[in-house]
CSV table of C-alpha atoms in Angstrom, one decimal:
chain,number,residue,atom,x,y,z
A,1,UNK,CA,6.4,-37.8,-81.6
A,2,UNK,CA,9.5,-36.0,-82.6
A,3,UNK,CA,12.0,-34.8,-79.8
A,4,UNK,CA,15.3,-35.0,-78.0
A,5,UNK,CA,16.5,-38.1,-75.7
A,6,UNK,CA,18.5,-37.9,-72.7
A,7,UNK,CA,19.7,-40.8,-70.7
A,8,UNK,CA,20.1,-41.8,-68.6
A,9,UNK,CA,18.0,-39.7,-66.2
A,10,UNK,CA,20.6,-40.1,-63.3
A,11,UNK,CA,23.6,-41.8,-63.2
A,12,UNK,CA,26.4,-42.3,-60.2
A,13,UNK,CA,30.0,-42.7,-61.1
A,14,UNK,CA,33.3,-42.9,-58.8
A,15,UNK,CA,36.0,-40.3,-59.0
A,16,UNK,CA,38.4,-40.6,-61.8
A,17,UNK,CA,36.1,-42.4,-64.4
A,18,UNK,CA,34.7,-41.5,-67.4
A,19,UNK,CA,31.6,-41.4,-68.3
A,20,UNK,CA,29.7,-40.8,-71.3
A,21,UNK,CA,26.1,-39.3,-71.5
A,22,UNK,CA,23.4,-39.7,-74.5
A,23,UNK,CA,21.7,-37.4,-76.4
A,24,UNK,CA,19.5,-38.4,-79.2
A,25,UNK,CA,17.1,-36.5,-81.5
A,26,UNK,CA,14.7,-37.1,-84.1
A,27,UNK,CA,13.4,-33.7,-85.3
A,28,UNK,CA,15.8,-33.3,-88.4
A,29,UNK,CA,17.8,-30.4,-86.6
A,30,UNK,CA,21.1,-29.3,-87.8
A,31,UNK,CA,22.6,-28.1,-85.0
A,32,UNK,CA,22.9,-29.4,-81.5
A,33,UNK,CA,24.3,-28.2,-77.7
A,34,UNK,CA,25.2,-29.5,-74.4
A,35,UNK,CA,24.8,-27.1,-71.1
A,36,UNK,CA,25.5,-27.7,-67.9
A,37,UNK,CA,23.3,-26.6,-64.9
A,38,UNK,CA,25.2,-26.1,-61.3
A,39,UNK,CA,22.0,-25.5,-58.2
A,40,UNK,CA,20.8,-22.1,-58.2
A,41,UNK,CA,22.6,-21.5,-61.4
A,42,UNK,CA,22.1,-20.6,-64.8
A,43,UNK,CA,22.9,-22.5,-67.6
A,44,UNK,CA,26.3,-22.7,-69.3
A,45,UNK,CA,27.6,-24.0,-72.7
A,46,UNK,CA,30.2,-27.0,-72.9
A,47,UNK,CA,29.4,-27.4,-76.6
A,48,UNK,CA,27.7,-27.5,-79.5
A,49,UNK,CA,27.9,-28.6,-82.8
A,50,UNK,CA,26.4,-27.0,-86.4
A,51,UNK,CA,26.9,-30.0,-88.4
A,52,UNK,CA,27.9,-33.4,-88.5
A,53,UNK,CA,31.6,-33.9,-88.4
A,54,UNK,CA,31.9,-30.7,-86.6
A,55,UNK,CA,32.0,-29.3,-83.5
A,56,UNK,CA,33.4,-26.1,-81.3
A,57,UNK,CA,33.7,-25.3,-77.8
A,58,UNK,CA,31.8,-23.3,-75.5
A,59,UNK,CA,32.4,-21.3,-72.3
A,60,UNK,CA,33.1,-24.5,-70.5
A,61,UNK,CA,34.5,-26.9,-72.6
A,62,UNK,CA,37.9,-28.0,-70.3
A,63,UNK,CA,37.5,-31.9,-69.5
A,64,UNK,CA,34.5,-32.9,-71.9
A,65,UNK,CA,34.5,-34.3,-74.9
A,66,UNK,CA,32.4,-34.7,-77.9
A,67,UNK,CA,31.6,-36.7,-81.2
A,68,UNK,CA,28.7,-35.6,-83.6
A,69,UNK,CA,29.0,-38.7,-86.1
A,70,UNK,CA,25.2,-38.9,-87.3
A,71,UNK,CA,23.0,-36.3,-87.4
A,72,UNK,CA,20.7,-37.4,-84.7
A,73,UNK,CA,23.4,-38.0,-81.5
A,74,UNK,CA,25.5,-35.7,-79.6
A,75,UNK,CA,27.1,-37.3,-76.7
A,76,UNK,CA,28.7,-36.1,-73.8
A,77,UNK,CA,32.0,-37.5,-72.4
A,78,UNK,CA,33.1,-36.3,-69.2
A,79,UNK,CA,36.6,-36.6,-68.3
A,80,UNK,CA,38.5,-37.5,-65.4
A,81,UNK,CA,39.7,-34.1,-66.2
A,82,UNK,CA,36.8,-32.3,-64.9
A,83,UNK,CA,37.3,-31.1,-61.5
A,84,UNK,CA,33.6,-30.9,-60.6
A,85,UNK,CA,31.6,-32.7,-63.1
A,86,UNK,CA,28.5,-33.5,-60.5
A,87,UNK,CA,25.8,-31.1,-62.4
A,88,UNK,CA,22.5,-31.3,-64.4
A,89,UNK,CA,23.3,-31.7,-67.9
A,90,UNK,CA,20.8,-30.4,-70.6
A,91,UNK,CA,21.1,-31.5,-74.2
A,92,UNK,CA,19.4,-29.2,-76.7
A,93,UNK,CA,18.8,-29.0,-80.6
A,94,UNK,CA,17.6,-26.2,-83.1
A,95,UNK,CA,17.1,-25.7,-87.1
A,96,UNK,CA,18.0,-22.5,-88.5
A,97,UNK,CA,14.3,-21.9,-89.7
A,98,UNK,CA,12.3,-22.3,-86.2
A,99,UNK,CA,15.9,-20.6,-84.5
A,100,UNK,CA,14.6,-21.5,-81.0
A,101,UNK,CA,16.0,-24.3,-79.3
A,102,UNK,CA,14.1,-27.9,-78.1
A,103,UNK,CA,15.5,-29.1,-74.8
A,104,UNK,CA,16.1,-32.8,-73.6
A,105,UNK,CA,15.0,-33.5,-70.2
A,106,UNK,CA,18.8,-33.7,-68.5
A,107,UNK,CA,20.4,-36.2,-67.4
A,108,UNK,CA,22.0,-35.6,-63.4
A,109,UNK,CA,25.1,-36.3,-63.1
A,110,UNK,CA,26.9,-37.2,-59.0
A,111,UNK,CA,30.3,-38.4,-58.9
A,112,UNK,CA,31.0,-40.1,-55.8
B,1,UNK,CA,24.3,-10.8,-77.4
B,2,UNK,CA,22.9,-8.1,-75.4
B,3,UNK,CA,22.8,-8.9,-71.7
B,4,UNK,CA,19.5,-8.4,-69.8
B,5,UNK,CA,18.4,-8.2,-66.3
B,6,UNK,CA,15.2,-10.0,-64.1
B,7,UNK,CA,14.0,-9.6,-60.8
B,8,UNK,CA,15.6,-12.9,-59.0
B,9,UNK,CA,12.1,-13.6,-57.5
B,10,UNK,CA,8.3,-13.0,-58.0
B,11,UNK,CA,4.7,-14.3,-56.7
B,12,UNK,CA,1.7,-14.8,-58.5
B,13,UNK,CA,-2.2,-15.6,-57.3
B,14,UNK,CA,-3.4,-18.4,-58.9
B,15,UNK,CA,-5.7,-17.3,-61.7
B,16,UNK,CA,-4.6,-13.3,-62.1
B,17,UNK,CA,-2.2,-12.6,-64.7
B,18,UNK,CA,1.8,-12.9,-64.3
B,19,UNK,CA,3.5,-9.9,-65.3
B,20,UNK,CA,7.5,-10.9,-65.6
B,21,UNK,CA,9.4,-7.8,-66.7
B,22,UNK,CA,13.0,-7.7,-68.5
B,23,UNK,CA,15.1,-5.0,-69.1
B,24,UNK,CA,17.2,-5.5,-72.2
B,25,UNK,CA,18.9,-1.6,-73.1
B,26,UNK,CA,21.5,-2.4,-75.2
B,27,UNK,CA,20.1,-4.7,-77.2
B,28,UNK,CA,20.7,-4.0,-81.1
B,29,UNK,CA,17.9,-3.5,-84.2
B,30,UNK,CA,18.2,-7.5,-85.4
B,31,UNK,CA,18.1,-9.0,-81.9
B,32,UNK,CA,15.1,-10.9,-81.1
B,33,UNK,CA,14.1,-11.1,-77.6
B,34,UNK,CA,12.7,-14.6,-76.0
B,35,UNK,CA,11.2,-16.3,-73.1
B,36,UNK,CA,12.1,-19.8,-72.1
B,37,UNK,CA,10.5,-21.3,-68.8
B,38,UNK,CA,12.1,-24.3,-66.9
B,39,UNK,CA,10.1,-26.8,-64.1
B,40,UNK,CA,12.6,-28.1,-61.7
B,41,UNK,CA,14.8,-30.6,-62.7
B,42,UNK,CA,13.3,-30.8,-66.3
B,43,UNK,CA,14.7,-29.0,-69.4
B,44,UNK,CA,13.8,-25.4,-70.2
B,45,UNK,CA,10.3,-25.2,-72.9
B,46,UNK,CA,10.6,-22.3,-75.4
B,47,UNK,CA,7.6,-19.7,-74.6
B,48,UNK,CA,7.6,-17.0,-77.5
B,49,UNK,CA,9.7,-14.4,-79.2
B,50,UNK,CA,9.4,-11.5,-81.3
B,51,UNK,CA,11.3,-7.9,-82.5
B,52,UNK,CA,9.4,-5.6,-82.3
B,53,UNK,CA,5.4,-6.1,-82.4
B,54,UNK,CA,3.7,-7.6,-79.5
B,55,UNK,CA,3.2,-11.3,-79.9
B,56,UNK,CA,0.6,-14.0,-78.5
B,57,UNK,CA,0.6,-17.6,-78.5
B,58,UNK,CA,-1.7,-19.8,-76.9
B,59,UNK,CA,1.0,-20.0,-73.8
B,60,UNK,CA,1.9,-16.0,-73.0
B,61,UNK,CA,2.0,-12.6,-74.5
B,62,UNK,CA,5.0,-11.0,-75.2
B,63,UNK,CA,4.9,-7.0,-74.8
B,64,UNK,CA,8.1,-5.2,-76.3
B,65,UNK,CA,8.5,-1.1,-75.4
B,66,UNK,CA,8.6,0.9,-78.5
B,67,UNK,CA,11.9,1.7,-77.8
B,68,UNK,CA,12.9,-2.0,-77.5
B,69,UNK,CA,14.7,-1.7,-74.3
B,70,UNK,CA,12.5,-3.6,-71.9
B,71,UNK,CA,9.8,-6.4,-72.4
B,72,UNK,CA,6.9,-8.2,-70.0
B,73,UNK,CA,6.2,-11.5,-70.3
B,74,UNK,CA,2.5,-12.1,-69.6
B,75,UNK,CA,0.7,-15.2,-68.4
B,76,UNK,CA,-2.8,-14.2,-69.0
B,77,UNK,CA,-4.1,-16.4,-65.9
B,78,UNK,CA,-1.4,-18.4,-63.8
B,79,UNK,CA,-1.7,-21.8,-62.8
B,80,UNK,CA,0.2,-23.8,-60.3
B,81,UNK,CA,1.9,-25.8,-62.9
B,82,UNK,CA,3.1,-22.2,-64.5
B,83,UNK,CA,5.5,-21.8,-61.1
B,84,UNK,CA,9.6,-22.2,-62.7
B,85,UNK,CA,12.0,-20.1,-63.7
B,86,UNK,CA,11.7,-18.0,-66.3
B,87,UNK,CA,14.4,-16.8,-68.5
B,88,UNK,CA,14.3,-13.8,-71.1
B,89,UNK,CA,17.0,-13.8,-73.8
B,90,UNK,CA,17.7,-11.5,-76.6
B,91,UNK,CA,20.5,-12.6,-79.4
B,92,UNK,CA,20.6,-12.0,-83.4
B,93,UNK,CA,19.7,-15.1,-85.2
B,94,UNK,CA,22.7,-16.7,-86.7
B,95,UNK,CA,24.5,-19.1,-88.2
B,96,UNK,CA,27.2,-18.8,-86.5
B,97,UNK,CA,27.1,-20.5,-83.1
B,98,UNK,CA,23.7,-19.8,-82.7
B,99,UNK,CA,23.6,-20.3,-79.0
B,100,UNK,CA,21.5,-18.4,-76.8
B,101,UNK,CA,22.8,-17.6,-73.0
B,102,UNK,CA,20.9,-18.5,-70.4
B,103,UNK,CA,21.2,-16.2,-67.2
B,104,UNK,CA,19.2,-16.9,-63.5
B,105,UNK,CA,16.0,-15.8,-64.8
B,106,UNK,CA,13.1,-15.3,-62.3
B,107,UNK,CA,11.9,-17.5,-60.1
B,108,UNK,CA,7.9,-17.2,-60.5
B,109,UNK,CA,5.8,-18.8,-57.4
B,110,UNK,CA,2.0,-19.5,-58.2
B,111,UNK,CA,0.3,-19.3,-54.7
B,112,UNK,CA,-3.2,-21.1,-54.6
C-alpha cells in the first residue's frame, strides 16, 4: 500500500545531541513537509521541500536541518541549536494534482 | 491564506449527526476550504474540500454558505472512533509553497 513512513515512533535523546528523524514515502509525491506539534497546540511548519535538490524554510525553521536527495525521503535533523526540540513531529507529502496533503504517523520526540 | 475560526470544544451523541461549524470571512474567490481530522498522537487524515458547491464523500459532508464565508462540517452519524480534533483550512492551491496552516481546530467528543 502506498504511504508515508515515520520512524522511529519515539525516540529519547540527551541534551546537546543531534538527532535525525525519518521520513519516507512511496506515493510518487513531489513535494514534502515537516510540522511540529507542541501539547494543546496546533501545528507549525519547519520545512518543506517542492522538489528534489530543493528546499525552503518555514515559520520555524531556526535549529533544524534538512536534505531532500531522492524523491522519496525528507529527513529531519534537529540541532543542538534548538532550544526546545521535545515535540510531536509530523511528516507530510502532497502532488499538485490531489493538492491535499497525506500525513505520516509522527514520530515523538523527548530530550532528556 | 485566509484565517478562520472554530469553537475550541464540542460534544456529540453517538449516532446523531456532528455539526462542526467554521467561519472563514475573508477568504478570497480561488481559496478552497478543507477539513482535516487528527486521533491523538497520530497524524492528521484529510476529510474533504470544495469551493463552492456542497460536497459528500463517503466520510462527511461539507456545507459552504452561498456567500462563502462560513462552512459546517457534517458527520452524518458519529461514532466513538470519529472523537479528535478537527481542523478547517482554506488556502488557494499553489505551486508555490503549497502549505496549508493548521490552527487548534475543535476538539469533537463522541459520548456513548
Amino acid at each position: 500500500d502506498g504511504g508515508i513512513t515515520q520512524s522511529p515512533k519515539y525516540l529519547f535523546r540527551k541534551e546537546g545531541q543531534n538527532v535525525t528523524l525519518s521520513c519516507e514515502q512511496n506515493l510518487n509525491h513531489d513535494a514534502m513537509y515537516w510540522y511540529r506539534q507542541d501539547p494543546g497546540q496546533g501545528l507549525r511548519l519547519i520545512y518543506y521541500s517542492q522538489i528534489v535538490n530543493d528546499f525552503q524554510k518555514g515559520d520555524i525553521a531556526e535549529g533544524y536541518s534538512v536534505s531532500r536527495e531522492k524523491k522519496e525521503s525528507f529527513p529531519l535533523t534537529v540541532t543542538s541549536a534548538q532550544k526546545n526540540p521535545t515535540a510531536f513531529y509530523l511528516c507530510a507529502s502532497s502532488n499538485s494534482g490531489t493538492n491535499h496533503y497525506t500525513f505520516g504517523s509522527g514520530t515523538r520526540l523527548t530530550v532528556v | 491564506d485566509a484565517k478562520t475560526t472554530q469553537p475550541t470544544s464540542m460534544d456529540c451523541a453517538e449516532g446523531r449527526a456532528a455539526n462542526l461549524p467554521c467561519n472563514h470571512s475573508t477568504i478570497s474567490g480561488n481559496e478552497y476550504v478543507y477539513w482535516y481530522r487528527q486521533i491523538h498522537s497520530q497524524g492528521p487524515q484529510y476529510i474533504i474540500h470544495g469551493l463552492k458547491n456542497n460536497e459528500t464523500n463517503e466520510m462527511a459532508s461539507l456545507i459552504i454558505t452561498e456567500d462563502r464565508k462560513s462552512s459546517t462540517l457534517i458527520l452524518p452519524h458519529a461514532t466513538l472512533r470519529d472523537t479528535a480534533v478537527y481542523y478547517c483550512i482554506v488556502r488557494a492551491p499553489s505551486n508555490t509553497g503549497n502549505q496549508f496552516y493548521f490552527g487548534t481546530g475543535t476538539s469533537l467528543t463522541v459520548i456513548p
